[in-house]
Tab-separated table of C-alpha atoms in Angstrom:
chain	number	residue	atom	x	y	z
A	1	UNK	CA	-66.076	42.562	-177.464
A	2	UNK	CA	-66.820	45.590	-179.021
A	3	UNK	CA	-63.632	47.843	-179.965
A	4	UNK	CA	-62.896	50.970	-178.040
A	5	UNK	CA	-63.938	54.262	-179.908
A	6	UNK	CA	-61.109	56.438	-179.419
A	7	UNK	CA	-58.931	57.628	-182.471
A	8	UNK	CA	-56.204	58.531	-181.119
A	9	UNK	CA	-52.757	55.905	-181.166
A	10	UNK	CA	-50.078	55.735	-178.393
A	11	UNK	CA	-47.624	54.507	-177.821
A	12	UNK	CA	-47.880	53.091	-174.150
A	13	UNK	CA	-43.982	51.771	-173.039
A	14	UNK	CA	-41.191	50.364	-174.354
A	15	UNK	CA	-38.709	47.797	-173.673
A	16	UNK	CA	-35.930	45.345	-174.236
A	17	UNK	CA	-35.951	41.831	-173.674
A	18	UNK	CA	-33.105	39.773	-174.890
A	19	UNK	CA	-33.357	35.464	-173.937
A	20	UNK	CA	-30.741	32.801	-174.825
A	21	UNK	CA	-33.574	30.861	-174.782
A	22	UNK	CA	-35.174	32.457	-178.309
A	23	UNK	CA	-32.813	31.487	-180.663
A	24	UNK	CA	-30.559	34.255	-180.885
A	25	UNK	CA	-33.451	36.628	-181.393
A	26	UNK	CA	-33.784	39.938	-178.942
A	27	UNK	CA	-37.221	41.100	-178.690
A	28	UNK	CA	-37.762	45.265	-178.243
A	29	UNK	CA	-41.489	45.423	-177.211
A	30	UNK	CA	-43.449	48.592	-177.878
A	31	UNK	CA	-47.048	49.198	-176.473
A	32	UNK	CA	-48.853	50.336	-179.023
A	33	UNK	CA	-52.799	50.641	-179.316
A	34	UNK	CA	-54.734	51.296	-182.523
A	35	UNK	CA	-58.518	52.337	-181.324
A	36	UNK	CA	-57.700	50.155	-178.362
A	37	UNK	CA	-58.479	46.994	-180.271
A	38	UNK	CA	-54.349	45.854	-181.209
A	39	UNK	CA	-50.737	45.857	-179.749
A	40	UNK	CA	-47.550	46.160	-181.797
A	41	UNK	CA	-44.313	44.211	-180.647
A	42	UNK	CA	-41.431	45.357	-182.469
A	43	UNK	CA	-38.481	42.663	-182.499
A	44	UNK	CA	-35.254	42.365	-183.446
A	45	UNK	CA	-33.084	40.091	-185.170
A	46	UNK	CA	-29.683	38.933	-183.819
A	47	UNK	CA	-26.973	37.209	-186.688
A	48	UNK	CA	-24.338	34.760	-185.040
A	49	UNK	CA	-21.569	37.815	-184.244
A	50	UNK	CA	-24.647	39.802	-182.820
A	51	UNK	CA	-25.078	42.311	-185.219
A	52	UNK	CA	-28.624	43.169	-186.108
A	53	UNK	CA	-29.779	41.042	-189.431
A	54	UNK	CA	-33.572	42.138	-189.917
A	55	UNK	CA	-36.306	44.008	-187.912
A	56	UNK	CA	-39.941	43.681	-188.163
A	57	UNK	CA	-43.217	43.916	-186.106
A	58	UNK	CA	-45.956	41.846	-185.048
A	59	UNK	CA	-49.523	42.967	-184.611
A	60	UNK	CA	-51.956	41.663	-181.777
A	61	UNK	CA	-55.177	41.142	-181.798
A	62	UNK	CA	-57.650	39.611	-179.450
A	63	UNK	CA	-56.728	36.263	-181.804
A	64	UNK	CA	-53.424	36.255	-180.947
A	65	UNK	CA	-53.829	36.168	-177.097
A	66	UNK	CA	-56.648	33.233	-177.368
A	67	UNK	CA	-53.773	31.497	-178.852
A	68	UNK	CA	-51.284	32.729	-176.120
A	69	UNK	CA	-54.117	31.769	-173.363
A	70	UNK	CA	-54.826	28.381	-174.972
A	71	UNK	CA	-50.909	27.160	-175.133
A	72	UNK	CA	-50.081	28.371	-171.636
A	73	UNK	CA	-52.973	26.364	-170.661
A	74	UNK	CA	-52.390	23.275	-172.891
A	75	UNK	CA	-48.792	23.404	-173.827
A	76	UNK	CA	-47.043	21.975	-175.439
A	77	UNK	CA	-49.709	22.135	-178.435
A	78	UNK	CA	-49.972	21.948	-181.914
A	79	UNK	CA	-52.177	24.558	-183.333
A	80	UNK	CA	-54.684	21.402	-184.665
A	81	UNK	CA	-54.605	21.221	-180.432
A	82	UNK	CA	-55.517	24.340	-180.606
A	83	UNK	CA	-58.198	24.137	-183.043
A	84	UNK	CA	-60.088	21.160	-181.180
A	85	UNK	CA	-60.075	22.849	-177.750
A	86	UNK	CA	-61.263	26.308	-179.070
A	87	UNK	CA	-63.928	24.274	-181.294
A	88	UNK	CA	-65.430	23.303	-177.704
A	89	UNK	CA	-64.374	25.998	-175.454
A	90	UNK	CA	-63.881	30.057	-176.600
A	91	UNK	CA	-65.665	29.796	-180.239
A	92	UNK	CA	-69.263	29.975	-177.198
A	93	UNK	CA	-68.288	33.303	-176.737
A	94	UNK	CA	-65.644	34.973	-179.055
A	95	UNK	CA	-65.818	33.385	-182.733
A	96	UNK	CA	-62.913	32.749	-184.445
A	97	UNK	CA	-61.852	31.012	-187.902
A	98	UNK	CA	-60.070	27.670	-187.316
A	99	UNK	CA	-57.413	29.149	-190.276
A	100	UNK	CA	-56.689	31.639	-188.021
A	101	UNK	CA	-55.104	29.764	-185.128
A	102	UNK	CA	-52.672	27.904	-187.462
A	103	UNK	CA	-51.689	31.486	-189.090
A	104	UNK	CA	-51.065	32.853	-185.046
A	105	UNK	CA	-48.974	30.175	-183.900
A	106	UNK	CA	-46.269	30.834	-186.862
A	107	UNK	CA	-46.322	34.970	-186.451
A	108	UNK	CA	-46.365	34.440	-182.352
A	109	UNK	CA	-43.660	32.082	-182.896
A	110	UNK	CA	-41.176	34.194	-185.525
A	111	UNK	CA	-41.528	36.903	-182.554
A	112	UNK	CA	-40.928	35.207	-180.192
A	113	UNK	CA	-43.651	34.915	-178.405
A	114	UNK	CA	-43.885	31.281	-178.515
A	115	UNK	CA	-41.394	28.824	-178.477
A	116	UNK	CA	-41.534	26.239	-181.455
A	117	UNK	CA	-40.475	22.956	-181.857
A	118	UNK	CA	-40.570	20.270	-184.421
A	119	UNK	CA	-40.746	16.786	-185.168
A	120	UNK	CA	-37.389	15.524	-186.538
A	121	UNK	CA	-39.420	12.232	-188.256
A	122	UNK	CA	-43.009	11.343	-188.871
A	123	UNK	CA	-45.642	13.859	-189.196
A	124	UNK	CA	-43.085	16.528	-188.289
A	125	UNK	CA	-45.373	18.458	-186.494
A	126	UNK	CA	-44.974	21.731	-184.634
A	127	UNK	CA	-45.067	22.410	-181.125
A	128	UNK	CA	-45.644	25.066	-178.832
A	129	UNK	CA	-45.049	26.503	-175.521
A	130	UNK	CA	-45.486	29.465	-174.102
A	131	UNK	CA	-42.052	32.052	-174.058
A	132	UNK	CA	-41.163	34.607	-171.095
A	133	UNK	CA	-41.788	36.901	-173.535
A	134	UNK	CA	-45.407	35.489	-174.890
A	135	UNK	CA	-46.123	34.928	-170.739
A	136	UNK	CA	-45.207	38.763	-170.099
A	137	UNK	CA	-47.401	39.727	-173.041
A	138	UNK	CA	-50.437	37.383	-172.155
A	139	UNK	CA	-50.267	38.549	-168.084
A	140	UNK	CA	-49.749	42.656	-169.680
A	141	UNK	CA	-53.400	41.750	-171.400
A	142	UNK	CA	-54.827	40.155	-168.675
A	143	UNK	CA	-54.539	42.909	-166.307
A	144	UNK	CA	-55.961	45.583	-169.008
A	145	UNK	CA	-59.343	46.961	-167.942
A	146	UNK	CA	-62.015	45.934	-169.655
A	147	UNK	CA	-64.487	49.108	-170.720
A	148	UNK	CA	-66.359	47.756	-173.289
A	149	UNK	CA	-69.649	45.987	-173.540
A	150	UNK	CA	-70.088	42.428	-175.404
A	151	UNK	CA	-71.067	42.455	-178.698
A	152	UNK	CA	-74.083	40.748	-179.911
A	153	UNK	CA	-75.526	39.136	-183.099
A	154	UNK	CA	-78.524	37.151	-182.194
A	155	UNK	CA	-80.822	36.664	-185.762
A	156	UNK	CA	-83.876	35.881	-183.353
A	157	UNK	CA	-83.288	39.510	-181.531
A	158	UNK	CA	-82.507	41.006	-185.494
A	159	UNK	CA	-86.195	39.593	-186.774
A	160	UNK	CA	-87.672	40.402	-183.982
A	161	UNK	CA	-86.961	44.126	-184.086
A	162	UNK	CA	-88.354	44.132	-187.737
A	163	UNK	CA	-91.712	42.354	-186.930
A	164	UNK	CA	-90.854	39.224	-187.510
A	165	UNK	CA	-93.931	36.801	-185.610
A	166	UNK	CA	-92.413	35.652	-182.212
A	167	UNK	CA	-94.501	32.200	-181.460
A	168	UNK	CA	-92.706	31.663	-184.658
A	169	UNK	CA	-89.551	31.876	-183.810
A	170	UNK	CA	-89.854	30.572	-180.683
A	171	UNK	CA	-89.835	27.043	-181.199
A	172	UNK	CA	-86.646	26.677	-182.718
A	173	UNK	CA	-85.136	29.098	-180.356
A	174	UNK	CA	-85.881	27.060	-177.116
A	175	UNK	CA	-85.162	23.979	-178.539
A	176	UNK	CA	-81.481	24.915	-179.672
A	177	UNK	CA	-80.766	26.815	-176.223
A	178	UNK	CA	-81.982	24.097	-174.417
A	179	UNK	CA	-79.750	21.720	-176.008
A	180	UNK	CA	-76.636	24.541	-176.252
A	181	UNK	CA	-77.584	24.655	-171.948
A	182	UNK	CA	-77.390	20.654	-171.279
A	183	UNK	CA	-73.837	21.222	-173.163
A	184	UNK	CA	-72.589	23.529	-170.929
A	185	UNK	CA	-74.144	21.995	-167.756
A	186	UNK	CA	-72.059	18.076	-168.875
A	187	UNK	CA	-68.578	20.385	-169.577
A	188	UNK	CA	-69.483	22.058	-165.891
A	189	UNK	CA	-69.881	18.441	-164.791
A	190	UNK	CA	-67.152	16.654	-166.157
A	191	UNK	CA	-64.452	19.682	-164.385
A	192	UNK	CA	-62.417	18.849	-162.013
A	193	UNK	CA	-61.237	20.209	-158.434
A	194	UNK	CA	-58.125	21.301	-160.091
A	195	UNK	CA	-59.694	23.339	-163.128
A	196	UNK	CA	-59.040	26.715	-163.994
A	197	UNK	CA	-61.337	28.824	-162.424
A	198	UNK	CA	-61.500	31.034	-165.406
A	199	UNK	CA	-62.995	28.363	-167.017
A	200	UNK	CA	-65.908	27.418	-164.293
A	201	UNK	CA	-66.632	31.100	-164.488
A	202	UNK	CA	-67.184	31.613	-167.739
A	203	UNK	CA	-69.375	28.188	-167.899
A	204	UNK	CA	-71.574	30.295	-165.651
A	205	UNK	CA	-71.687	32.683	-167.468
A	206	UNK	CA	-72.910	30.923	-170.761
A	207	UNK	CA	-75.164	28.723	-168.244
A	208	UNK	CA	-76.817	32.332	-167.217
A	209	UNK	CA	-76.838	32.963	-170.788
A	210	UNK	CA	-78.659	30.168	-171.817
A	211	UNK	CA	-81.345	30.460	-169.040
A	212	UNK	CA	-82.576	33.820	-169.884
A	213	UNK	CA	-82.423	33.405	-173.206
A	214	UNK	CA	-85.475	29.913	-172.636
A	215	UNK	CA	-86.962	31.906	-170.234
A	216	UNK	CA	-87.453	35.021	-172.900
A	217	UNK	CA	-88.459	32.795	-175.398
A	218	UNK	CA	-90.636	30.852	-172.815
A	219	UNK	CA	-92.549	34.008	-171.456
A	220	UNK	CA	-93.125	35.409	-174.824
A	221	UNK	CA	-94.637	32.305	-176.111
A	222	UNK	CA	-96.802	32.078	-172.977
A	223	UNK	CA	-97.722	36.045	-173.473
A	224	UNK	CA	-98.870	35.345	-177.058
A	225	UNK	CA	-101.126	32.634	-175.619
A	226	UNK	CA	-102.502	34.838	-173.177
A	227	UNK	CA	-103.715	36.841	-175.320
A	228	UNK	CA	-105.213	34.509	-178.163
């Protein structure tokens, strides 16, 4: 998505949230919106006695709550979990570097946000679940309105505009939507009753996606012939 144009920052609400369940760490959440494209949580630190040992903030991005969304659908999860379902899932529609998830799942955990856990032999690898906190957060940025329009970068559409020859192009082009369609159509096959329904949706989506894209390609081939 494309960010929202407005300059100005504001702070939207503030609160405390204090759970036995984080470690000894109370979280102070502040809405706070940058060009409506982040979120700052401010935390705080708790020592043993309860006095206040440290204080810092966490920035969101639209990273950090595919990370949020992916646990609370997969948890508990590693953030190599992680990497593997977003490989064949979100990176269709919002791209993201695999280095990134691994570098989310630490901040979101040190604020709380997540709940870690690791293995005390073997690989000792790190597990995740989803906190009250991180849930509160994730549900706060589901309910957002959306006001922007998606964001595209299509090379095809980019040589196109600067006279680039369309039968040309568009043999590759309907051979790798065709085979990016068939992908999505298996993944809509192989869901279950019980899958999310955010999920089926936004397989239709792609599937849409995918459709007019071969039947652009499709027409303008048949258009060029036309007029040979």
């Amino acid at each position: 998505m494309s960010p929202s144009t407005g300059s100005a920052s504001t702070v939207i609400s503030s609160s405390r949230v204090v759970s036995p369940r984080s470690a000894g760490r109370g979280v102070v959440t502040m809405s706070f919106t940058s060009n409506g494209s982040s979120r700052m949580v401010l935390y705080e630190r708790f020592g043993r006695y309860g006095r206040v040992s440290g204080m810092s903030t966490v920035r969101l991005t639209n990273a950090s709550y595919v990370v949020l969304g992916l646990i609370e659908a997969f948890q508990p999860a590693t953030a190599y979990d992680l990497k593997r379902v977003a490989g064949q899932s979100v990176v269709n529609f919002w791209s993201l570097p695999h280095t990134q998830l691994y570098s989310e799942t630490s901040r979101l955990a040190e604020a709380g946000l997540l709940h870690e856990e690791r293995e005390e032999t073997g690989r000792r690898r790190r597990r995740y679940t989803l906190s009250e906190e991180g849930r509160a957060e994730l549900d706060r940025w589901r309910a957002e309105p959306v006001r922007d329009l998606c964001e595209v970068h299509d090379p095809a559409t980019l040589k196109l505009f600067f006279g680039a020859d369309p039968e040309a192009l568009a043999a590759d082009q309907i051979a790798l939507h065709e085979e990016k369609l068939r992908e999505y159509e298996e993944t809509r096959a192989g869901l279950s009753e019980d899958s999310p329904r955010g999920i089926a949706l936004a397989l239709e989506m792609g599937i849409g996606l995918e459709r007019h894209f071969l039947d652009f390609w499709r027409t303008t081939v048949q258009h060029s012939h036309d007029r040979a």
